[in-house]
């Protein structure tokens, strides 16, 4: 009881207000905008490479780590990658601000805490990507780690490992469904300040954003299905990351067309992230 009283006391309230004040600082918001732009750049590279693969003009199915490597191998690669590192770190800072300072006013009920936990998880994932990019900049990158199948195998080795893998897969499927719902409802537009745009421009912002969010949902749906399947079959080799999910789409009947649509959707999602960097209320 005494511990609960301390957590509810004025000291904890001051700490919460201090975190929100820090998150509302202009520099924190600038980091957030840089972060959305950096994430958009990563998805743009993934989408363009997949588009080129679908069109038979080279390209490849890749993921965020592959996008970072692509930047590093291009003209002025290290310079551009250094800028990307700063942007990714900005996204990490903003995600943690969303999680701990509750900048989105999600609250502390079960639903709010679950959403804030997702912000934290997203921040942790992009922190790992930023570290990989930083190691690439300084020439210390030693590969990409275990990958989806490696982490799935490690998780399966734990007590009730197959159950844990299945739960993760179901969680990813739930996230995919949330993306479809988000695209359908269009509530994401409430976070964008588009008053300075003409009606036709706002219309295209909405259409491109809906398409992009839905395409991302498709990719996560494939990832979730194969993760659940790997748990059922006790076979970590069936788990798929983003690159493998795009490859699965490409192997379907009319795979080039399907991959082209999904890839175009990922480019549209990148455009949505750029729009957030410019117009989102932070």
PDB file of C-alpha atoms in Angstrom:
ATOM      1  CA  UNK A   1       0.000   0.000   0.000  1.00  0.00           C
ATOM      2  CA  UNK A   2       2.805   2.388   0.858  1.00  0.00           C
ATOM      3  CA  UNK A   3       4.414   1.719  -2.519  1.00  0.00           C
ATOM      4  CA  UNK A   4       1.156   2.503  -4.308  1.00  0.00           C
ATOM      5  CA  UNK A   5       0.837   5.722  -2.308  1.00  0.00           C
ATOM      6  CA  UNK A   6       4.326   6.762  -3.422  1.00  0.00           C
ATOM      7  CA  UNK A   7       3.520   6.010  -7.063  1.00  0.00           C
ATOM      8  CA  UNK A   8       0.396   8.144  -6.789  1.00  0.00           C
ATOM      9  CA  UNK A   9       2.102  10.913  -4.859  1.00  0.00           C
ATOM     10  CA  UNK A  10       3.159  14.364  -5.996  1.00  0.00           C
ATOM     11  CA  UNK A  11       6.709  13.196  -6.790  1.00  0.00           C
ATOM     12  CA  UNK A  12       5.469  10.752  -9.431  1.00  0.00           C
ATOM     13  CA  UNK A  13       3.115  13.362 -10.836  1.00  0.00           C
ATOM     14  CA  UNK A  14       5.975  15.853 -11.159  1.00  0.00           C
ATOM     15  CA  UNK A  15       8.089  13.215 -12.920  1.00  0.00           C
ATOM     16  CA  UNK A  16       5.277  12.530 -15.383  1.00  0.00           C
ATOM     17  CA  UNK A  17       4.807  16.231 -16.059  1.00  0.00           C
ATOM     18  CA  UNK A  18       8.559  16.630 -16.518  1.00  0.00           C
ATOM     19  CA  UNK A  19       8.624  13.828 -19.092  1.00  0.00           C
ATOM     20  CA  UNK A  20       5.772  15.444 -21.000  1.00  0.00           C
ATOM     21  CA  UNK A  21       7.468  18.839 -20.879  1.00  0.00           C
ATOM     22  CA  UNK A  22      10.637  17.317 -22.329  1.00  0.00           C
ATOM     23  CA  UNK A  23       8.637  15.592 -25.070  1.00  0.00           C
ATOM     24  CA  UNK A  24       6.929  18.860 -25.963  1.00  0.00           C
ATOM     25  CA  UNK A  25      10.254  20.691 -26.410  1.00  0.00           C
ATOM     26  CA  UNK A  26      10.754  21.928 -30.004  1.00  0.00           C
ATOM     27  CA  UNK A  27      13.885  19.812 -30.395  1.00  0.00           C
ATOM     28  CA  UNK A  28      12.023  16.673 -29.325  1.00  0.00           C
ATOM     29  CA  UNK A  29       9.413  17.374 -31.984  1.00  0.00           C
ATOM     30  CA  UNK A  30      12.115  17.987 -34.582  1.00  0.00           C
ATOM     31  CA  UNK A  31      13.625  14.613 -33.713  1.00  0.00           C
ATOM     32  CA  UNK A  32      10.194  13.060 -34.152  1.00  0.00           C
ATOM     33  CA  UNK A  33       9.776  14.562 -37.605  1.00  0.00           C
ATOM     34  CA  UNK A  34      13.269  13.462 -38.598  1.00  0.00           C
ATOM     35  CA  UNK A  35      12.382  10.010 -37.349  1.00  0.00           C
ATOM     36  CA  UNK A  36       9.261   9.680 -39.469  1.00  0.00           C
ATOM     37  CA  UNK A  37      11.247  10.829 -42.504  1.00  0.00           C
ATOM     38  CA  UNK A  38      14.016   8.294 -41.818  1.00  0.00           C
ATOM     39  CA  UNK A  39      11.510   5.473 -41.421  1.00  0.00           C
ATOM     40  CA  UNK A  40       9.886   6.619 -44.662  1.00  0.00           C
ATOM     41  CA  UNK A  41      13.247   6.445 -46.435  1.00  0.00           C
ATOM     42  CA  UNK A  42      13.718   2.851 -45.280  1.00  0.00           C
ATOM     43  CA  UNK A  43      10.279   1.792 -46.552  1.00  0.00           C
ATOM     44  CA  UNK A  44      10.811   3.694 -49.813  1.00  0.00           C
ATOM     45  CA  UNK A  45      13.985   1.705 -50.513  1.00  0.00           C
ATOM     46  CA  UNK A  46      12.267  -1.587 -49.676  1.00  0.00           C
ATOM     47  CA  UNK A  47       9.320  -0.723 -51.908  1.00  0.00           C
ATOM     48  CA  UNK A  48      11.391   0.503 -54.872  1.00  0.00           C
ATOM     49  CA  UNK A  49      13.634  -2.584 -54.814  1.00  0.00           C
ATOM     50  CA  UNK A  50      10.550  -4.822 -54.732  1.00  0.00           C
ATOM     51  CA  UNK A  51       8.992  -2.843 -57.607  1.00  0.00           C
ATOM     52  CA  UNK A  52      12.117  -3.341 -59.693  1.00  0.00           C
ATOM     53  CA  UNK A  53      12.024  -7.068 -58.898  1.00  0.00           C
ATOM     54  CA  UNK A  54       8.376  -7.307 -59.960  1.00  0.00           C
ATOM     55  CA  UNK A  55       9.149  -5.459 -63.206  1.00  0.00           C
ATOM     56  CA  UNK A  56      12.105  -7.740 -63.985  1.00  0.00           C
ATOM     57  CA  UNK A  57      14.577  -4.867 -63.807  1.00  0.00           C
ATOM     58  CA  UNK A  58      16.830  -6.184 -61.094  1.00  0.00           C
ATOM     59  CA  UNK A  59      15.864  -5.313 -57.572  1.00  0.00           C
ATOM     60  CA  UNK A  60      15.274  -7.754 -54.750  1.00  0.00           C
ATOM     61  CA  UNK A  61      13.030  -8.585 -51.849  1.00  0.00           C
ATOM     62  CA  UNK A  62      14.651  -7.110 -48.772  1.00  0.00           C
ATOM     63  CA  UNK A  63      13.945  -5.756 -45.315  1.00  0.00           C
ATOM     64  CA  UNK A  64      15.008  -2.754 -43.239  1.00  0.00           C
ATOM     65  CA  UNK A  65      18.550  -4.094 -42.740  1.00  0.00           C
ATOM     66  CA  UNK A  66      18.835  -4.663 -46.477  1.00  0.00           C
ATOM     67  CA  UNK A  67      17.657  -1.100 -47.065  1.00  0.00           C
ATOM     68  CA  UNK A  68      20.423   0.191 -44.787  1.00  0.00           C
ATOM     69  CA  UNK A  69      23.012  -1.877 -46.672  1.00  0.00           C
ATOM     70  CA  UNK A  70      21.672  -0.531 -49.975  1.00  0.00           C
ATOM     71  CA  UNK A  71      22.184   3.042 -48.790  1.00  0.00           C
ATOM     72  CA  UNK A  72      25.728   2.221 -47.670  1.00  0.00           C
ATOM     73  CA  UNK A  73      26.625   0.781 -51.086  1.00  0.00           C
ATOM     74  CA  UNK A  74      25.289   3.739 -53.072  1.00  0.00           C
ATOM     75  CA  UNK A  75      26.915   7.049 -54.039  1.00  0.00           C
ATOM     76  CA  UNK A  76      27.843   9.096 -50.963  1.00  0.00           C
ATOM     77  CA  UNK A  77      26.688   6.027 -49.024  1.00  0.00           C
ATOM     78  CA  UNK A  78      28.404   6.734 -45.717  1.00  0.00           C
ATOM     79  CA  UNK A  79      27.260  10.366 -45.683  1.00  0.00           C
ATOM     80  CA  UNK A  80      23.657   9.441 -46.449  1.00  0.00           C
ATOM     81  CA  UNK A  81      23.759   6.555 -44.004  1.00  0.00           C
ATOM     82  CA  UNK A  82      25.048   8.885 -41.280  1.00  0.00           C
ATOM     83  CA  UNK A  83      22.057  11.145 -41.878  1.00  0.00           C
ATOM     84  CA  UNK A  84      19.799   8.079 -41.751  1.00  0.00           C
ATOM     85  CA  UNK A  85      21.330   7.049 -38.401  1.00  0.00           C
ATOM     86  CA  UNK A  86      20.470  10.438 -36.911  1.00  0.00           C
ATOM     87  CA  UNK A  87      16.944  10.182 -38.240  1.00  0.00           C
ATOM     88  CA  UNK A  88      16.456   6.658 -36.906  1.00  0.00           C
ATOM     89  CA  UNK A  89      17.720   7.727 -33.494  1.00  0.00           C
ATOM     90  CA  UNK A  90      15.230  10.582 -33.640  1.00  0.00           C
ATOM     91  CA  UNK A  91      12.457   8.072 -34.287  1.00  0.00           C
ATOM     92  CA  UNK A  92      13.633   5.973 -31.334  1.00  0.00           C
ATOM     93  CA  UNK A  93      13.570   9.014 -29.038  1.00  0.00           C
ATOM     94  CA  UNK A  94      10.083   9.942 -30.196  1.00  0.00           C
ATOM     95  CA  UNK A  95       8.749   6.399 -29.808  1.00  0.00           C
ATOM     96  CA  UNK A  96      10.083   6.252 -26.255  1.00  0.00           C
ATOM     97  CA  UNK A  97       8.515   9.652 -25.583  1.00  0.00           C
ATOM     98  CA  UNK A  98       5.196   8.255 -26.816  1.00  0.00           C
ATOM     99  CA  UNK A  99       5.632   5.256 -24.527  1.00  0.00           C
ATOM    100  CA  UNK A 100       6.864   6.913 -21.338  1.00  0.00           C
ATOM    101  CA  UNK A 101       5.597  10.501 -21.575  1.00  0.00           C
ATOM    102  CA  UNK A 102       2.301   9.435 -23.165  1.00  0.00           C
ATOM    103  CA  UNK A 103       2.464  12.186 -25.767  1.00  0.00           C
ATOM    104  CA  UNK A 104      -0.541  10.642 -27.535  1.00  0.00           C
ATOM    105  CA  UNK A 105      -2.677  10.748 -24.354  1.00  0.00           C
ATOM    106  CA  UNK A 106      -3.424   7.024 -24.462  1.00  0.00           C
ATOM    107  CA  UNK A 107      -3.837   6.888 -20.690  1.00  0.00           C
ATOM    108  CA  UNK A 108      -2.974   4.198 -18.169  1.00  0.00           C
ATOM    109  CA  UNK A 109      -5.851   1.773 -18.583  1.00  0.00           C
ATOM    110  CA  UNK A 110      -5.254  -1.669 -20.121  1.00  0.00           C
ATOM    111  CA  UNK A 111      -5.792  -0.484 -23.712  1.00  0.00           C
ATOM    112  CA  UNK A 112      -3.640   2.597 -23.244  1.00  0.00           C
ATOM    113  CA  UNK A 113      -0.773   0.671 -21.651  1.00  0.00           C
ATOM    114  CA  UNK A 114      -0.911  -1.923 -24.440  1.00  0.00           C
ATOM    115  CA  UNK A 115      -0.626   0.822 -27.048  1.00  0.00           C
ATOM    116  CA  UNK A 116       2.241   2.477 -25.198  1.00  0.00           C
ATOM    117  CA  UNK A 117       3.959  -0.911 -24.930  1.00  0.00           C
ATOM    118  CA  UNK A 118       3.736  -1.173 -28.730  1.00  0.00           C
ATOM    119  CA  UNK A 119       5.384   2.249 -29.002  1.00  0.00           C
ATOM    120  CA  UNK A 120       8.194   0.997 -26.763  1.00  0.00           C
ATOM    121  CA  UNK A 121       8.587  -2.202 -28.820  1.00  0.00           C
ATOM    122  CA  UNK A 122       8.716  -0.158 -32.021  1.00  0.00           C
ATOM    123  CA  UNK A 123      11.370   2.070 -30.462  1.00  0.00           C
ATOM    124  CA  UNK A 124      13.430  -0.942 -29.445  1.00  0.00           C
ATOM    125  CA  UNK A 125      13.229  -2.426 -32.955  1.00  0.00           C
ATOM    126  CA  UNK A 126      14.371   0.812 -34.582  1.00  0.00           C
ATOM    127  CA  UNK A 127      17.089   1.238 -31.955  1.00  0.00           C
ATOM    128  CA  UNK A 128      18.463  -2.106 -33.143  1.00  0.00           C
ATOM    129  CA  UNK A 129      18.254  -0.909 -36.757  1.00  0.00           C
ATOM    130  CA  UNK A 130      19.968   2.377 -35.861  1.00  0.00           C
ATOM    131  CA  UNK A 131      22.762   0.426 -34.137  1.00  0.00           C
ATOM    132  CA  UNK A 132      23.184  -1.765 -37.217  1.00  0.00           C
ATOM    133  CA  UNK A 133      23.350   1.350 -39.411  1.00  0.00           C
ATOM    134  CA  UNK A 134      25.858   3.000 -37.065  1.00  0.00           C
ATOM    135  CA  UNK A 135      28.081  -0.080 -37.114  1.00  0.00           C
ATOM    136  CA  UNK A 136      27.917  -0.019 -40.899  1.00  0.00           C
ATOM    137  CA  UNK A 137      29.011   3.633 -40.915  1.00  0.00           C
ATOM    138  CA  UNK A 138      32.081   2.934 -38.770  1.00  0.00           C
ATOM    139  CA  UNK A 139      32.852  -0.328 -40.562  1.00  0.00           C
ATOM    140  CA  UNK A 140      32.126  -2.502 -37.556  1.00  0.00           C
ATOM    141  CA  UNK A 141      29.040  -4.331 -38.813  1.00  0.00           C
ATOM    142  CA  UNK A 142      29.386  -8.065 -38.322  1.00  0.00           C
ATOM    143  CA  UNK A 143      26.295  -9.259 -40.141  1.00  0.00           C
ATOM    144  CA  UNK A 144      22.618  -9.011 -39.365  1.00  0.00           C
ATOM    145  CA  UNK A 145      22.288 -11.309 -36.399  1.00  0.00           C
ATOM    146  CA  UNK A 146      20.028 -14.319 -36.205  1.00  0.00           C
ATOM    147  CA  UNK A 147      17.200 -13.073 -38.385  1.00  0.00           C
ATOM    148  CA  UNK A 148      13.564 -14.117 -38.047  1.00  0.00           C
ATOM    149  CA  UNK A 149      14.217 -17.844 -38.296  1.00  0.00           C
ATOM    150  CA  UNK A 150      17.100 -17.682 -35.822  1.00  0.00           C
ATOM    151  CA  UNK A 151      15.063 -15.816 -33.209  1.00  0.00           C
ATOM    152  CA  UNK A 152      12.147 -18.204 -33.793  1.00  0.00           C
ATOM    153  CA  UNK A 153      14.431 -21.193 -33.178  1.00  0.00           C
ATOM    154  CA  UNK A 154      15.770 -19.588 -29.992  1.00  0.00           C
ATOM    155  CA  UNK A 155      12.261 -18.900 -28.744  1.00  0.00           C
ATOM    156  CA  UNK A 156      11.163 -22.468 -29.481  1.00  0.00           C
ATOM    157  CA  UNK A 157      13.968 -23.765 -27.289  1.00  0.00           C
ATOM    158  CA  UNK A 158      12.414 -22.080 -24.266  1.00  0.00           C
ATOM    159  CA  UNK A 159       9.754 -23.692 -22.036  1.00  0.00           C
ATOM    160  CA  UNK A 160       6.439 -23.554 -23.892  1.00  0.00           C
ATOM    161  CA  UNK A 161       8.441 -22.183 -26.817  1.00  0.00           C
ATOM    162  CA  UNK A 162       5.963 -23.193 -29.513  1.00  0.00           C
ATOM    163  CA  UNK A 163       3.194 -21.472 -27.590  1.00  0.00           C
ATOM    164  CA  UNK A 164       5.292 -18.317 -27.324  1.00  0.00           C
ATOM    165  CA  UNK A 165       6.004 -18.351 -31.061  1.00  0.00           C
ATOM    166  CA  UNK A 166       2.326 -18.867 -31.810  1.00  0.00           C
ATOM    167  CA  UNK A 167       1.412 -15.955 -29.539  1.00  0.00           C
ATOM    168  CA  UNK A 168       3.924 -13.710 -31.297  1.00  0.00           C
ATOM    169  CA  UNK A 169       2.490 -14.783 -34.641  1.00  0.00           C
ATOM    170  CA  UNK A 170      -1.048 -14.058 -33.465  1.00  0.00           C
ATOM    171  CA  UNK A 171       0.139 -10.695 -32.169  1.00  0.00           C
ATOM    172  CA  UNK A 172       1.544  -9.864 -35.616  1.00  0.00           C
ATOM    173  CA  UNK A 173      -1.718 -10.966 -37.220  1.00  0.00           C
ATOM    174  CA  UNK A 174      -3.569  -8.723 -34.781  1.00  0.00           C
ATOM    175  CA  UNK A 175      -1.291  -5.856 -35.786  1.00  0.00           C
ATOM    176  CA  UNK A 176      -2.036  -6.571 -39.453  1.00  0.00           C
ATOM    177  CA  UNK A 177      -5.776  -6.465 -38.762  1.00  0.00           C
ATOM    178  CA  UNK A 178      -5.258  -3.171 -36.940  1.00  0.00           C
ATOM    179  CA  UNK A 179      -3.528  -1.800 -40.044  1.00  0.00           C
ATOM    180  CA  UNK A 180      -6.480  -2.807 -42.223  1.00  0.00           C
ATOM    181  CA  UNK A 181      -8.875  -1.201 -39.742  1.00  0.00           C
ATOM    182  CA  UNK A 182      -6.725   1.932 -39.649  1.00  0.00           C
ATOM    183  CA  UNK A 183      -6.749   2.174 -43.439  1.00  0.00           C
ATOM    184  CA  UNK A 184     -10.518   1.596 -43.568  1.00  0.00           C
ATOM    185  CA  UNK A 185     -11.492   4.080 -40.871  1.00  0.00           C
ATOM    186  CA  UNK A 186      -9.006   6.768 -41.863  1.00  0.00           C
ATOM    187  CA  UNK A 187      -8.650   8.116 -38.330  1.00  0.00           C
ATOM    188  CA  UNK A 188      -4.947   8.663 -38.989  1.00  0.00           C
ATOM    189  CA  UNK A 189      -6.001  11.786 -40.894  1.00  0.00           C
ATOM    190  CA  UNK A 190      -6.991  13.373 -37.587  1.00  0.00           C
ATOM    191  CA  UNK A 191      -3.290  13.560 -36.695  1.00  0.00           C
ATOM    192  CA  UNK A 192      -2.373  15.389 -39.909  1.00  0.00           C
ATOM    193  CA  UNK A 193      -2.736  19.154 -40.193  1.00  0.00           C
ATOM    194  CA  UNK A 194      -3.826  19.505 -43.827  1.00  0.00           C
ATOM    195  CA  UNK A 195      -5.706  22.785 -43.650  1.00  0.00           C
ATOM    196  CA  UNK A 196      -3.194  24.445 -45.980  1.00  0.00           C
ATOM    197  CA  UNK A 197      -3.819  21.939 -48.775  1.00  0.00           C
ATOM    198  CA  UNK A 198      -6.454  22.134 -51.474  1.00  0.00           C
ATOM    199  CA  UNK A 199      -9.338  19.657 -51.371  1.00  0.00           C
ATOM    200  CA  UNK A 200      -7.908  17.653 -54.281  1.00  0.00           C
ATOM    201  CA  UNK A 201      -4.530  17.421 -52.542  1.00  0.00           C
ATOM    202  CA  UNK A 202      -6.159  16.259 -49.294  1.00  0.00           C
ATOM    203  CA  UNK A 203      -8.056  13.643 -51.300  1.00  0.00           C
ATOM    204  CA  UNK A 204      -4.819  12.224 -52.704  1.00  0.00           C
ATOM    205  CA  UNK A 205      -3.153  12.303 -49.294  1.00  0.00           C
ATOM    206  CA  UNK A 206      -5.998  10.167 -47.974  1.00  0.00           C
ATOM    207  CA  UNK A 207      -5.943   7.683 -50.875  1.00  0.00           C
ATOM    208  CA  UNK A 208      -2.177   7.217 -50.863  1.00  0.00           C
ATOM    209  CA  UNK A 209      -2.096   6.842 -47.082  1.00  0.00           C
ATOM    210  CA  UNK A 210      -4.916   4.283 -47.021  1.00  0.00           C
ATOM    211  CA  UNK A 211      -3.243   2.257 -49.772  1.00  0.00           C
ATOM    212  CA  UNK A 212       0.125   2.318 -48.034  1.00  0.00           C
ATOM    213  CA  UNK A 213      -1.186   1.331 -44.615  1.00  0.00           C
ATOM    214  CA  UNK A 214      -3.223  -1.518 -46.106  1.00  0.00           C
ATOM    215  CA  UNK A 215      -0.217  -2.812 -48.075  1.00  0.00           C
ATOM    216  CA  UNK A 216       1.832  -2.870 -44.892  1.00  0.00           C
ATOM    217  CA  UNK A 217      -0.987  -4.848 -43.307  1.00  0.00           C
ATOM    218  CA  UNK A 218      -0.747  -7.436 -46.108  1.00  0.00           C
ATOM    219  CA  UNK A 219       2.966  -7.967 -45.491  1.00  0.00           C
ATOM    220  CA  UNK A 220       2.506  -8.324 -41.726  1.00  0.00           C
ATOM    221  CA  UNK A 221      -0.389 -10.711 -42.326  1.00  0.00           C
ATOM    222  CA  UNK A 222       1.902 -13.007 -44.342  1.00  0.00           C
ATOM    223  CA  UNK A 223       4.562 -12.793 -41.637  1.00  0.00           C
ATOM    224  CA  UNK A 224       2.058 -13.634 -38.900  1.00  0.00           C
ATOM    225  CA  UNK A 225       0.570 -16.595 -40.767  1.00  0.00           C
ATOM    226  CA  UNK A 226       3.950 -18.194 -41.364  1.00  0.00           C
ATOM    227  CA  UNK A 227       5.040 -17.603 -37.775  1.00  0.00           C
ATOM    228  CA  UNK A 228       1.930 -19.379 -36.476  1.00  0.00           C
ATOM    229  CA  UNK A 229       2.519 -22.134 -39.010  1.00  0.00           C
ATOM    230  CA  UNK A 230       6.113 -22.541 -37.816  1.00  0.00           C
ATOM    231  CA  UNK A 231       4.811 -22.965 -34.253  1.00  0.00           C
ATOM    232  CA  UNK A 232       2.232 -25.570 -35.293  1.00  0.00           C
ATOM    233  CA  UNK A 233       4.789 -27.545 -37.318  1.00  0.00           C
ATOM    234  CA  UNK A 234       7.619 -26.937 -34.794  1.00  0.00           C
ATOM    235  CA  UNK A 235       9.734 -25.765 -37.707  1.00  0.00           C
ATOM    236  CA  UNK A 236      11.563 -22.428 -37.274  1.00  0.00           C
ATOM    237  CA  UNK A 237      12.506 -22.556 -40.953  1.00  0.00           C
ATOM    238  CA  UNK A 238       8.928 -21.677 -41.877  1.00  0.00           C
ATOM    239  CA  UNK A 239       9.090 -18.291 -40.117  1.00  0.00           C
ATOM    240  CA  UNK A 240       9.259 -15.342 -42.491  1.00  0.00           C
ATOM    241  CA  UNK A 241      10.596 -11.824 -42.083  1.00  0.00           C
ATOM    242  CA  UNK A 242       9.734  -8.891 -44.329  1.00  0.00           C
ATOM    243  CA  UNK A 243      12.037  -9.952 -47.174  1.00  0.00           C
ATOM    244  CA  UNK A 244      10.769 -13.537 -47.098  1.00  0.00           C
ATOM    245  CA  UNK A 245       7.163 -12.343 -46.965  1.00  0.00           C
ATOM    246  CA  UNK A 246       7.696 -10.340 -50.160  1.00  0.00           C
ATOM    247  CA  UNK A 247       9.281 -13.418 -51.747  1.00  0.00           C
ATOM    248  CA  UNK A 248       6.210 -15.472 -50.790  1.00  0.00           C
ATOM    249  CA  UNK A 249       3.978 -12.922 -52.519  1.00  0.00           C
ATOM    250  CA  UNK A 250       6.174 -13.105 -55.626  1.00  0.00           C
ATOM    251  CA  UNK A 251       5.816 -16.913 -55.787  1.00  0.00           C
ATOM    252  CA  UNK A 252       2.019 -16.837 -55.948  1.00  0.00           C
ATOM    253  CA  UNK A 253       0.072 -17.130 -59.238  1.00  0.00           C
ATOM    254  CA  UNK A 254       0.453 -13.802 -61.044  1.00  0.00           C
ATOM    255  CA  UNK A 255       3.172 -13.142 -58.500  1.00  0.00           C
ATOM    256  CA  UNK A 256       4.768 -10.314 -60.444  1.00  0.00           C
ATOM    257  CA  UNK A 257       1.485  -8.415 -60.439  1.00  0.00           C
ATOM    258  CA  UNK A 258       0.806  -9.117 -56.783  1.00  0.00           C
ATOM    259  CA  UNK A 259       4.333  -8.147 -55.782  1.00  0.00           C
ATOM    260  CA  UNK A 260       4.073  -4.991 -57.866  1.00  0.00           C
ATOM    261  CA  UNK A 261       0.872  -3.980 -56.075  1.00  0.00           C
ATOM    262  CA  UNK A 262       2.295  -4.685 -52.620  1.00  0.00           C
ATOM    263  CA  UNK A 263       5.581  -2.951 -53.484  1.00  0.00           C
ATOM    264  CA  UNK A 264       3.714   0.102 -54.761  1.00  0.00           C
ATOM    265  CA  UNK A 265       1.796   0.029 -51.499  1.00  0.00           C
ATOM    266  CA  UNK A 266       5.025   0.072 -49.499  1.00  0.00           C
ATOM    267  CA  UNK A 267       6.186   3.089 -51.489  1.00  0.00           C
ATOM    268  CA  UNK A 268       2.816   4.664 -50.698  1.00  0.00           C
ATOM    269  CA  UNK A 269       3.382   3.870 -47.024  1.00  0.00           C
ATOM    270  CA  UNK A 270       6.742   5.635 -47.270  1.00  0.00           C
ATOM    271  CA  UNK A 271       4.907   8.638 -48.710  1.00  0.00           C
ATOM    272  CA  UNK A 272       2.505   8.483 -45.752  1.00  0.00           C
ATOM    273  CA  UNK A 273       5.468   8.579 -43.368  1.00  0.00           C
ATOM    274  CA  UNK A 274       6.914  11.588 -45.205  1.00  0.00           C
ATOM    275  CA  UNK A 275       3.532  13.265 -44.832  1.00  0.00           C
ATOM    276  CA  UNK A 276       3.642  12.548 -41.113  1.00  0.00           C
ATOM    277  CA  UNK A 277       7.100  14.103 -40.948  1.00  0.00           C
ATOM    278  CA  UNK A 278       5.696  17.244 -42.517  1.00  0.00           C
ATOM    279  CA  UNK A 279       2.098  17.529 -41.326  1.00  0.00           C
ATOM    280  CA  UNK A 280       1.691  15.380 -38.187  1.00  0.00           C
ATOM    281  CA  UNK A 281       0.647  17.052 -34.953  1.00  0.00           C
ATOM    282  CA  UNK A 282       3.409  16.371 -32.426  1.00  0.00           C
TER     283      UNK A 282
END
